[in-house]
Amino acid sequence: MARMRLLKRFLPSMAIFVILVAVLATLSAAMMPGWNVEPLTQHIKVASPDSAIQARNTKTAQEGTYQVKTTNLRIKLAPNVTINAILRSPVGAPGKRPATLFIHGAGTGKASEVYGDIASAMSSAGIVTLVPDKRLDTYTTFHRDYYVMAEDYMTSLRTLQAQPDVDPTQAGIYAESEGTWIAEAMAHRHPSVISFMMLTSPPAVSGRRQMAMAANTYVDAVGAPKGLNRDVNKFIGLDFAPLGLQYADFPAERYLKDLTMPLLISFGTNDLSMPIEQGATDIVEATKTVGNRNVLVRYYRANHQMRVGAHTSVPGLPLDTHYTHDLEDWTNAIAVGTKADGWITPQIAGDQPHQRLAVPASVKPGLIESLNTILVLLAAIVLCAAMAGIVGICIAIGHVRQRSKQDSSSPTDKNLAIQTSTKTTRVRLSWGDSAHSRFPRRLTTALVLNSCCAVLSIAMFFAYVVIAATSALTLTSQGTLLTWGWMLMQVIALANVALFTWLIMELWRSRGKQFQGFWTPAHFIVAALCVIAAMISLVMMAFFGLYALL
């Protein structure tokens, strides 16, 4: 009989708990986007491990042949915008020289802080180089217009072409990473002006698609659990318009067919952020469809910036020893008219690449489509919990004050209060009488724990994400920590369901007439706010995938 009574007592709670977990797990699955980042199945095979570039019957100036003259220029981009630029010229080089304009990638701005070693090396091989500042008044974390930036760089290219020692018909571009999107926009609008392009670490796809591949690669590299991969995909698929990040959807793949000039594509095989095989394949195939076969691909055992010594970007790292020599040999060979069939070295050569994950074909969002929705829900959790706390504190203060008044009243008043207590408890209290009433203690505890845990669990999850992101960006393997951390978050998510189940049961038990006699608008608001905060927290944890596969 005792077991039956115990089962009867806890069976409703267990049923509610199981139903809630099932609903949240189903909701979590529904929130998953309809795509995933899969392993890359078609790989590139280099024809030679030697990255050297040589044209048939052509001998070009080598690095170090000429002294380099450095000149500081000022380039006017707009009526009120003028930038600095550094022009490097080979001293004593005969005739008009080929020239290269350098385009910044993400994270760099000043000409004096980037490309100095590459530009100087190329100039010492007879190539005039120009490194301008990046215009930063139109370039922010949240807004970047690659088409506007393309026109700014075209102004710098025309400045380079106008130099007295430059052959304007042999002026091309060197661009890295994000800068290759700008180069593509330039090729789209001014295809006949650009003589050649060197594209280093080009994404070749939109930033959102590239980031999906990169983020999953980094997360896998540090041993994070698969649940974190699912969260990465959910966030990457969101509409970031509220933050103004439209540049994440720049249609890079659309402009690959505008690359009709000779191309040199370079990747570092230690670069986990770029589609080092897929990107090269996409460029080669797209340019082939428009008749451009003068495309070489080179791989170096280097990182994203062609630097050696670390997989990530670290200041002061040296370049791969062959990199600038290959740039110079290719540029000088192109300048003397080398065509697609004029190379005696392979089209694809260098260190053997291995891109583990493929760029997804689509990055459409799941059930929740906008970052706005996520931000509103997160804000609602904190706001509801805070408001419940404030109103609850006000009720408690009122109750303390009322008790103080009663304690200080005369014996006659106290006797009168005792005589009328039975009647007063039967009167439904108004908003102003909230200080006289109390929640049952168990219900109060359930409300407090649910609202506090709603906020703390979300805060703990974001703390976990920060740890995971830091590990991924620094490529610090912390598989054990991240796996146990994810399991802890799942336990916390289940604990929140258990707390919410308890809250439901306490609300049900407190529905009787005695409780209704103490029910005031203030108490109703506190209970409603706590319930809303807890419910939204459960939905958010479902979005984060903490109920998946439970």
Coordinates of C-alpha atoms in Angstrom, one line a residue:
M1 CA 0.0 0.0 0.0
A2 CA 2.8 2.4 0.9
R3 CA 4.4 1.7 -2.5
M4 CA 1.1 2.3 -4.3
R5 CA 0.6 5.6 -2.4
L6 CA 4.2 6.7 -3.3
L7 CA 3.7 5.8 -6.9
K8 CA 0.3 7.6 -7.0
R9 CA 2.0 10.6 -5.6
F10 CA 4.9 10.8 -8.0
L11 CA 3.3 9.3 -11.1
P12 CA 1.8 12.6 -12.4
S13 CA 5.2 14.4 -11.9
M14 CA 7.0 11.6 -13.8
A15 CA 4.4 11.7 -16.6
I16 CA 4.8 15.5 -16.9
F17 CA 8.6 15.2 -16.9
V18 CA 8.6 12.6 -19.6
I19 CA 6.2 14.5 -21.8
L20 CA 8.1 17.7 -21.4
V21 CA 11.4 16.1 -22.4
A22 CA 9.8 14.4 -25.4
V23 CA 8.3 17.7 -26.6
L24 CA 11.6 19.6 -26.1
A25 CA 13.5 16.9 -27.9
T26 CA 11.1 17.0 -30.8
L27 CA 11.3 20.8 -30.8
S28 CA 15.1 20.6 -30.8
A29 CA 15.0 18.3 -33.9
A30 CA 12.6 20.7 -35.6
M31 CA 14.9 23.6 -35.0
M32 CA 17.8 21.9 -36.9
P33 CA 18.5 23.3 -40.3
G34 CA 18.0 21.0 -43.3
W35 CA 21.7 20.8 -44.1
N36 CA 24.9 19.6 -42.6
V37 CA 28.6 19.9 -43.2
E38 CA 29.7 16.6 -44.7
P39 CA 33.2 15.2 -45.4
L40 CA 34.7 16.2 -48.7
T41 CA 34.8 13.2 -51.0
Q42 CA 36.5 14.6 -54.2
H43 CA 40.1 15.5 -53.5
I44 CA 42.9 17.2 -55.5
K45 CA 46.1 15.3 -56.3
V46 CA 49.1 17.6 -56.8
A47 CA 51.2 16.7 -59.9
S48 CA 54.5 17.6 -58.1
P49 CA 55.6 18.4 -54.6
D50 CA 57.7 21.2 -56.0
S51 CA 55.8 24.5 -56.1
A52 CA 58.3 26.2 -58.5
I53 CA 56.8 28.0 -61.5
Q54 CA 58.6 28.2 -64.8
A55 CA 57.6 29.3 -68.3
R56 CA 59.0 27.7 -71.4
N57 CA 62.0 29.5 -72.9
T58 CA 61.7 32.4 -70.4
K59 CA 64.2 33.7 -68.0
T60 CA 63.0 36.2 -65.4
A61 CA 64.6 38.4 -62.8
Q62 CA 65.0 36.7 -59.5
E63 CA 64.4 38.0 -56.0
G64 CA 67.1 40.3 -54.8
T65 CA 68.2 41.4 -58.3
Y66 CA 67.3 45.0 -57.7
Q67 CA 67.5 47.5 -54.8
V68 CA 64.1 48.7 -53.7
K69 CA 63.0 52.3 -53.6
T70 CA 60.2 53.2 -51.2
T71 CA 57.9 56.1 -51.8
N72 CA 55.0 57.3 -49.7
L73 CA 51.9 58.4 -51.7
R74 CA 48.6 60.0 -50.9
I75 CA 45.6 58.8 -52.9
K76 CA 42.3 60.7 -52.9
L77 CA 39.4 58.3 -52.9
A78 CA 36.6 60.8 -52.3
P79 CA 36.3 64.6 -51.8
N80 CA 37.0 64.3 -48.1
V81 CA 38.8 61.0 -48.0
T82 CA 42.6 60.6 -48.7
I83 CA 44.6 57.5 -47.8
N84 CA 48.3 56.7 -47.5
A85 CA 50.0 54.2 -49.8
I86 CA 53.5 52.8 -50.1
L87 CA 55.0 52.5 -53.5
R88 CA 58.0 50.1 -53.9
S89 CA 60.0 50.3 -57.1
P90 CA 63.0 48.3 -58.4
V91 CA 65.9 50.6 -58.8
G92 CA 67.6 50.4 -62.2
A93 CA 65.1 47.9 -63.7
P94 CA 65.0 48.5 -67.5
G95 CA 61.9 49.6 -69.4
K96 CA 58.3 49.7 -68.2
R97 CA 57.8 47.2 -65.4
P98 CA 54.9 44.9 -64.4
A99 CA 53.1 46.1 -61.4
T100 CA 50.9 44.7 -58.6
L101 CA 48.3 46.3 -56.4
F102 CA 47.9 44.7 -52.9
I103 CA 44.4 44.3 -51.5
H104 CA 43.9 43.9 -47.8
G105 CA 42.3 40.9 -46.2
A106 CA 40.2 41.1 -43.0
G107 CA 42.0 42.4 -39.9
T108 CA 44.5 44.7 -41.6
G109 CA 44.2 48.4 -42.4
K110 CA 47.4 50.4 -42.6
A111 CA 49.8 50.0 -45.5
S112 CA 52.8 50.2 -43.1
E113 CA 51.6 47.2 -41.2
V114 CA 51.0 44.6 -43.8
Y115 CA 52.6 43.0 -47.0
G116 CA 55.9 44.7 -46.4
D117 CA 58.0 41.5 -46.9
I118 CA 56.0 40.3 -49.9
A119 CA 55.9 43.7 -51.6
S120 CA 59.6 44.3 -51.0
A121 CA 60.6 40.8 -52.3
M122 CA 58.5 41.2 -55.5
S123 CA 60.0 44.7 -56.1
S124 CA 63.5 43.3 -55.8
A125 CA 62.6 41.0 -58.7
G126 CA 61.6 43.9 -60.9
I127 CA 57.9 44.3 -60.1
V128 CA 56.5 47.7 -59.0
T129 CA 54.2 47.2 -56.0
L130 CA 51.6 49.5 -54.3
V131 CA 50.2 48.8 -50.9
P132 CA 47.4 51.3 -50.0
D133 CA 45.7 51.8 -46.7
K134 CA 42.3 50.2 -46.3
R135 CA 39.6 52.8 -46.2
L136 CA 38.1 52.2 -42.7
D137 CA 35.3 54.9 -42.6
T138 CA 33.2 52.5 -44.7
Y139 CA 34.5 49.3 -43.3
T140 CA 33.2 48.0 -39.9
T141 CA 32.5 44.8 -38.2
F142 CA 28.9 45.0 -39.1
H143 CA 28.9 46.7 -42.5
R144 CA 31.2 46.2 -45.5
D145 CA 30.3 47.0 -49.1
Y146 CA 32.7 45.1 -51.3
Y147 CA 31.5 46.9 -54.4
V148 CA 32.3 50.3 -52.9
M149 CA 35.6 49.0 -51.8
A150 CA 36.3 47.7 -55.3
E151 CA 35.9 51.2 -56.7
D152 CA 38.3 52.5 -54.0
Y153 CA 40.9 50.0 -55.0
M154 CA 40.3 50.8 -58.7
T155 CA 41.4 54.3 -57.9
S156 CA 44.6 52.9 -56.3
L157 CA 45.1 50.7 -59.4
R158 CA 44.9 53.7 -61.7
T159 CA 47.4 55.5 -59.5
L160 CA 49.7 52.6 -59.9
Q161 CA 49.2 52.4 -63.7
A162 CA 50.0 56.1 -64.0
Q163 CA 53.5 55.7 -62.5
P164 CA 56.3 56.5 -65.0
D165 CA 58.1 53.1 -64.6
V166 CA 54.9 51.0 -64.9
D167 CA 53.5 49.3 -67.9
P168 CA 49.8 50.0 -67.5
T169 CA 48.9 46.9 -69.6
Q170 CA 50.7 44.7 -67.1
A171 CA 49.2 45.9 -63.9
G172 CA 47.5 43.3 -61.8
I173 CA 46.3 42.4 -58.3
Y174 CA 47.5 40.5 -55.3
A175 CA 44.6 39.8 -52.8
E176 CA 44.3 37.6 -49.7
S177 CA 41.3 36.0 -48.1
E178 CA 38.5 38.6 -47.8
G179 CA 40.4 40.8 -50.2
T180 CA 39.7 38.2 -52.9
W181 CA 36.0 39.0 -52.8
I182 CA 36.9 42.7 -53.5
A183 CA 39.1 41.5 -56.4
E184 CA 36.2 39.5 -57.8
A185 CA 34.0 42.5 -57.6
M186 CA 36.7 44.5 -59.5
A187 CA 36.9 41.8 -62.1
H188 CA 33.2 41.9 -62.5
R189 CA 33.0 45.6 -63.1
H190 CA 36.4 46.2 -64.8
P191 CA 37.5 43.0 -66.4
S192 CA 39.6 44.6 -69.2
V193 CA 41.6 46.8 -66.8
I194 CA 43.2 44.1 -64.6
S195 CA 46.0 42.2 -66.4
F196 CA 46.4 39.3 -63.9
M197 CA 45.4 38.3 -60.4
M198 CA 47.2 36.4 -57.6
L199 CA 44.5 35.2 -55.2
T200 CA 45.8 33.8 -51.9
S201 CA 43.5 31.8 -49.6
P202 CA 40.4 32.7 -51.6
P203 CA 37.1 31.5 -50.1
A204 CA 35.6 31.2 -53.6
V205 CA 32.1 31.0 -51.9
S206 CA 30.0 33.3 -49.7
G207 CA 31.3 34.1 -46.3
R208 CA 28.4 32.3 -44.6
R209 CA 29.0 29.0 -46.5
Q210 CA 32.8 29.3 -45.9
M211 CA 32.2 30.0 -42.2
A212 CA 30.0 26.9 -41.9
M213 CA 32.8 24.7 -43.2
A214 CA 35.5 26.5 -41.2
A215 CA 33.6 26.6 -37.9
N216 CA 32.8 22.9 -38.1
T217 CA 36.5 22.1 -39.0
Y218 CA 37.8 24.1 -36.0
V219 CA 35.3 22.6 -33.6
D220 CA 36.2 19.1 -34.7
A221 CA 39.9 19.9 -34.5
V222 CA 39.7 20.7 -30.8
G223 CA 37.6 17.6 -30.0
A224 CA 34.3 19.3 -29.3
P225 CA 31.1 17.1 -29.1
K226 CA 28.8 16.8 -32.1
G227 CA 26.2 18.8 -30.3
L228 CA 28.3 21.9 -30.7
N229 CA 28.5 21.3 -34.4
R230 CA 24.7 21.4 -34.6
D231 CA 24.7 24.7 -32.7
V232 CA 27.2 26.1 -35.1
N233 CA 25.0 25.2 -38.0
K234 CA 21.9 26.7 -36.4
F235 CA 23.6 30.0 -35.7
I236 CA 25.3 30.3 -39.1
G237 CA 22.0 29.8 -40.8
L238 CA 20.3 32.7 -39.0
D239 CA 19.4 36.0 -40.6
F240 CA 21.9 38.5 -39.2
A241 CA 20.2 41.5 -40.8
P242 CA 19.6 43.1 -37.4
L243 CA 23.4 43.5 -37.0
G244 CA 23.9 44.6 -40.6
L245 CA 26.1 41.6 -41.6
Q246 CA 24.7 41.4 -45.1
Y247 CA 28.3 41.0 -46.5
A248 CA 28.3 37.5 -45.1
D249 CA 26.2 36.6 -48.2
F250 CA 28.4 38.2 -50.8
P251 CA 27.8 35.9 -53.8
A252 CA 31.5 35.2 -54.5
E253 CA 30.7 32.1 -56.6
R254 CA 28.7 34.2 -59.0
Y255 CA 31.7 36.2 -60.0
L256 CA 34.2 33.4 -60.6
K257 CA 33.4 33.4 -64.3
D258 CA 34.5 37.0 -64.4
L259 CA 38.0 35.9 -63.7
T260 CA 39.1 35.9 -67.3
M261 CA 42.7 37.1 -66.7
P262 CA 45.6 34.8 -65.9
L263 CA 45.3 33.6 -62.3
L264 CA 47.6 32.2 -59.6
I265 CA 45.7 30.6 -56.8
S266 CA 47.6 29.9 -53.6
F267 CA 46.6 28.0 -50.4
G268 CA 48.3 26.9 -47.2
T269 CA 47.7 23.3 -46.4
N270 CA 47.6 24.1 -42.7
D271 CA 44.7 26.6 -43.2
L272 CA 41.6 25.1 -41.6
S273 CA 39.5 28.1 -42.4
M274 CA 39.4 27.9 -46.2
P275 CA 38.1 25.3 -48.7
I276 CA 41.6 24.7 -49.9
E277 CA 40.6 22.0 -52.3
Q278 CA 37.0 22.8 -53.1
G279 CA 37.9 26.5 -53.7
A280 CA 40.6 25.7 -56.1
T281 CA 38.4 23.3 -58.0
D282 CA 35.6 25.8 -58.2
I283 CA 37.8 28.5 -59.6
V284 CA 39.5 26.2 -62.1
E285 CA 36.2 24.8 -63.4
A286 CA 34.4 28.2 -63.5
T287 CA 37.2 29.9 -65.4
K288 CA 37.4 27.0 -67.8
T289 CA 33.8 27.5 -68.8
V290 CA 34.7 31.0 -70.0
G291 CA 37.8 29.9 -71.9
N292 CA 40.4 30.9 -69.3
R293 CA 42.8 28.0 -68.9
N294 CA 45.7 30.1 -67.8
V295 CA 45.2 29.2 -64.1
L296 CA 47.9 27.8 -61.8
V297 CA 47.3 26.4 -58.3
R298 CA 50.0 26.2 -55.7
Y299 CA 49.9 24.7 -52.2
Y300 CA 52.4 25.4 -49.4
R301 CA 52.8 23.9 -46.0
A302 CA 51.8 27.1 -44.4
N303 CA 48.9 28.8 -42.6
H304 CA 46.2 31.2 -43.9
Q305 CA 48.8 34.0 -44.6
M306 CA 51.3 31.6 -46.1
R307 CA 53.3 31.8 -42.9
V308 CA 55.1 28.9 -41.2
G309 CA 55.6 28.1 -37.6
A310 CA 51.9 28.0 -36.5
H311 CA 48.5 27.0 -37.9
T312 CA 46.9 30.2 -36.7
S313 CA 47.8 33.8 -37.3
V314 CA 50.7 34.8 -35.1
P315 CA 52.6 38.1 -35.5
G316 CA 56.2 37.8 -36.7
L317 CA 55.9 34.5 -38.5
P318 CA 58.1 34.0 -41.6
L319 CA 56.7 33.3 -45.0
D320 CA 57.2 30.0 -46.7
T321 CA 60.6 30.2 -48.3
H322 CA 59.3 29.4 -51.8
Y323 CA 56.2 31.6 -51.7
T324 CA 57.5 35.0 -52.9
H325 CA 59.8 33.4 -55.4
D326 CA 56.8 31.7 -57.0
L327 CA 54.8 34.9 -57.1
E328 CA 57.7 36.7 -58.8
D329 CA 58.4 34.0 -61.4
W330 CA 54.7 33.8 -62.3
T331 CA 54.2 37.6 -62.5
N332 CA 57.3 38.2 -64.6
A333 CA 56.4 35.3 -66.9
I334 CA 52.8 36.6 -67.4
A335 CA 54.2 40.1 -68.1
V336 CA 56.2 38.7 -71.1
G337 CA 53.1 37.0 -72.5
T338 CA 53.1 33.4 -71.2
K339 CA 49.9 31.6 -72.1
A340 CA 48.2 28.6 -70.7
D341 CA 50.3 26.2 -72.8
G342 CA 53.5 28.1 -72.0
W343 CA 54.3 26.6 -68.6
I344 CA 56.7 23.7 -68.2
T345 CA 55.7 23.2 -64.6
P346 CA 52.4 21.5 -63.6
Q347 CA 49.1 23.4 -63.2
I348 CA 48.6 22.1 -59.6
A349 CA 51.7 21.5 -57.5
G350 CA 53.2 21.9 -54.0
D351 CA 52.3 20.4 -50.7
Q352 CA 49.5 17.8 -50.8
P353 CA 46.3 19.4 -49.5
H354 CA 43.6 17.6 -47.4
Q355 CA 40.4 19.5 -46.9
R356 CA 38.4 17.3 -44.5
L357 CA 35.0 19.0 -44.7
A358 CA 33.1 20.3 -47.7
V359 CA 31.4 23.6 -48.0
P360 CA 27.6 23.1 -47.8
A361 CA 25.6 23.9 -50.8
S362 CA 23.0 25.6 -48.7
V363 CA 22.9 27.3 -45.3
K364 CA 19.2 28.0 -44.9
P365 CA 18.0 28.4 -41.3
G366 CA 15.9 26.0 -39.4
L367 CA 12.6 26.7 -37.5
I368 CA 14.0 29.9 -35.9
E369 CA 15.2 32.0 -38.8
S370 CA 16.3 35.3 -37.3
L371 CA 18.9 36.4 -34.8
N372 CA 16.3 38.9 -33.7
T373 CA 14.2 36.0 -32.4
I374 CA 17.1 34.6 -30.3
L375 CA 18.0 38.0 -28.9
V376 CA 14.4 38.8 -28.0
L377 CA 13.9 35.4 -26.2
L378 CA 17.2 35.7 -24.3
A379 CA 16.2 39.3 -23.2
A380 CA 12.8 38.0 -22.2
I381 CA 14.3 35.5 -19.8
V382 CA 16.4 38.0 -18.0
L383 CA 13.6 40.7 -18.0
C384 CA 10.9 38.3 -16.7
A385 CA 13.1 36.9 -14.0
A386 CA 14.2 40.4 -13.0
M387 CA 10.7 41.8 -12.9
A388 CA 9.5 38.8 -10.9
G389 CA 12.2 39.4 -8.4
I390 CA 11.4 43.1 -8.1
V391 CA 7.7 42.6 -7.6
G392 CA 8.4 39.7 -5.2
I393 CA 10.8 41.9 -3.2
C394 CA 8.1 44.7 -3.1
I395 CA 5.6 42.2 -1.7
A396 CA 8.1 41.0 0.9
I397 CA 8.9 44.5 2.0
G398 CA 5.2 45.3 2.3
H399 CA 4.6 42.2 4.3
V400 CA 7.5 43.1 6.7
R401 CA 6.1 46.6 7.1
Q402 CA 2.6 45.2 7.8
R403 CA 3.9 42.9 10.4
S404 CA 5.7 45.7 12.1
K405 CA 2.5 47.7 12.2
Q406 CA 0.7 44.8 13.7
D407 CA 3.4 44.3 16.3
S408 CA 3.3 47.9 17.3
S409 CA -0.6 48.1 17.5
S410 CA -2.4 48.2 20.9
P411 CA -3.7 45.0 22.6
T412 CA -7.3 46.1 21.8
D413 CA -6.4 46.3 18.1
K414 CA -4.8 42.9 18.2
N415 CA -7.8 41.3 19.9
L416 CA -10.0 42.9 17.3
A417 CA -7.8 41.5 14.5
I418 CA -7.9 38.0 16.0
Q419 CA -11.7 38.2 16.3
T420 CA -12.1 39.2 12.7
S421 CA -9.3 37.0 11.2
T422 CA -11.7 34.3 10.1
K423 CA -13.8 36.8 8.1
T424 CA -10.8 38.6 6.6
T425 CA -9.2 35.5 5.2
R426 CA -12.3 34.8 3.2
V427 CA -12.2 38.2 1.5
R428 CA -10.5 38.2 -1.9
L429 CA -7.6 40.7 -1.6
S430 CA -7.1 43.5 -4.0
W431 CA -3.8 44.7 -5.6
G432 CA -3.2 47.0 -2.6
D433 CA -3.6 44.2 -0.1
S434 CA -0.7 42.1 -1.5
A435 CA 1.4 42.8 1.5
H436 CA -1.1 40.8 3.7
S437 CA -0.8 37.6 1.7
R438 CA 1.9 35.0 1.0
F439 CA 2.6 32.2 -1.5
P440 CA 2.8 28.8 0.1
R441 CA 6.4 28.1 1.0
R442 CA 6.9 25.2 -1.4
L443 CA 5.4 27.3 -4.3
T444 CA 7.6 30.2 -3.4
T445 CA 10.7 28.0 -3.5
A446 CA 9.7 26.5 -6.9
L447 CA 9.1 29.9 -8.4
V448 CA 12.5 31.3 -7.1
L449 CA 14.4 28.2 -8.2
N450 CA 12.8 28.2 -11.7
S451 CA 13.4 31.9 -12.4
C452 CA 17.0 31.8 -11.1
C453 CA 17.9 28.6 -12.9
A454 CA 16.4 30.0 -16.1
V455 CA 18.9 32.8 -16.1
L456 CA 21.9 30.9 -14.7
S457 CA 21.6 27.9 -17.1
I458 CA 21.6 30.2 -20.1
A459 CA 24.6 32.1 -18.7
M460 CA 26.4 28.9 -18.1
F461 CA 25.8 27.7 -21.6
F462 CA 27.2 30.9 -23.1
A463 CA 30.2 30.6 -20.8
Y464 CA 30.7 27.1 -22.2
V465 CA 30.4 28.5 -25.7
V466 CA 33.1 31.1 -25.0
I467 CA 35.5 28.4 -23.7
A468 CA 34.8 26.3 -26.8
A469 CA 35.2 29.2 -29.2
T470 CA 38.5 30.2 -27.5
S471 CA 39.8 26.7 -27.8
A472 CA 38.8 26.5 -31.5
L473 CA 40.3 29.9 -32.5
T474 CA 43.6 29.0 -30.8
L475 CA 43.4 25.4 -31.9
T476 CA 43.9 24.2 -28.3
S477 CA 42.6 20.7 -28.0
Q478 CA 40.3 20.3 -25.0
G479 CA 38.2 17.4 -26.0
T480 CA 37.7 16.0 -22.5
L481 CA 36.8 19.3 -21.0
L482 CA 34.4 20.2 -23.8
T483 CA 32.7 16.7 -23.8
W484 CA 32.2 16.7 -20.0
G485 CA 31.1 20.3 -20.2
W486 CA 28.4 19.4 -22.8
M487 CA 27.2 16.5 -20.7
L488 CA 27.0 18.8 -17.7
M489 CA 24.9 21.3 -19.7
Q490 CA 22.6 18.4 -20.7
V491 CA 22.2 17.4 -17.0
I492 CA 21.4 21.1 -16.2
A493 CA 18.9 21.1 -19.0
L494 CA 17.2 18.1 -17.6
A495 CA 17.3 19.6 -14.1
N496 CA 15.5 22.6 -15.4
V497 CA 12.8 20.3 -16.8
A498 CA 12.5 18.7 -13.4
L499 CA 12.2 22.1 -11.7
F500 CA 9.5 23.2 -14.1
T501 CA 7.7 19.9 -13.5
W502 CA 7.8 20.7 -9.8
L503 CA 6.5 24.2 -10.4
I504 CA 3.6 22.8 -12.4
M505 CA 2.7 20.4 -9.6
E506 CA 2.9 23.1 -6.9
L507 CA 0.7 25.5 -9.0
W508 CA -1.8 22.7 -9.3
R509 CA -1.8 21.8 -5.6
S510 CA -2.1 25.5 -4.7
R511 CA -5.2 26.0 -6.8
G512 CA -7.6 25.5 -3.9
K513 CA -9.9 27.9 -2.3
Q514 CA -7.5 28.8 0.5
F515 CA -4.8 29.8 -1.9
Q516 CA -7.3 31.7 -4.0
G517 CA -8.2 33.8 -1.0
F518 CA -4.6 35.0 -0.9
W519 CA -4.3 35.4 -4.7
T520 CA -3.7 39.1 -5.7
P521 CA -2.7 40.6 -9.0
A522 CA 0.8 41.2 -7.7
H523 CA 1.2 37.5 -6.8
F524 CA -0.3 36.5 -10.1
I525 CA 2.2 38.6 -12.0
V526 CA 5.2 37.1 -10.0
A527 CA 4.0 33.6 -10.8
A528 CA 3.3 34.4 -14.5
L529 CA 6.7 36.0 -15.0
C530 CA 8.6 33.1 -13.3
V531 CA 6.7 30.6 -15.5
I532 CA 7.4 32.6 -18.7
A533 CA 11.1 32.9 -17.9
A534 CA 11.3 29.1 -17.2
M535 CA 9.4 28.2 -20.3
I536 CA 11.5 30.4 -22.6
S537 CA 14.7 29.0 -21.0
L538 CA 13.5 25.5 -21.8
V539 CA 12.8 26.5 -25.4
M540 CA 16.3 28.1 -25.7
M541 CA 18.0 25.0 -24.4
A542 CA 16.0 23.0 -26.9
F543 CA 17.4 25.4 -29.6
F544 CA 20.9 24.8 -28.2
G545 CA 20.3 21.1 -28.8
L546 CA 20.7 20.1 -25.1
Y547 CA 17.7 17.7 -25.3
A548 CA 18.9 16.0 -28.5
L549 CA 19.3 12.2 -28.4
L550 CA 18.1 12.0 -24.8

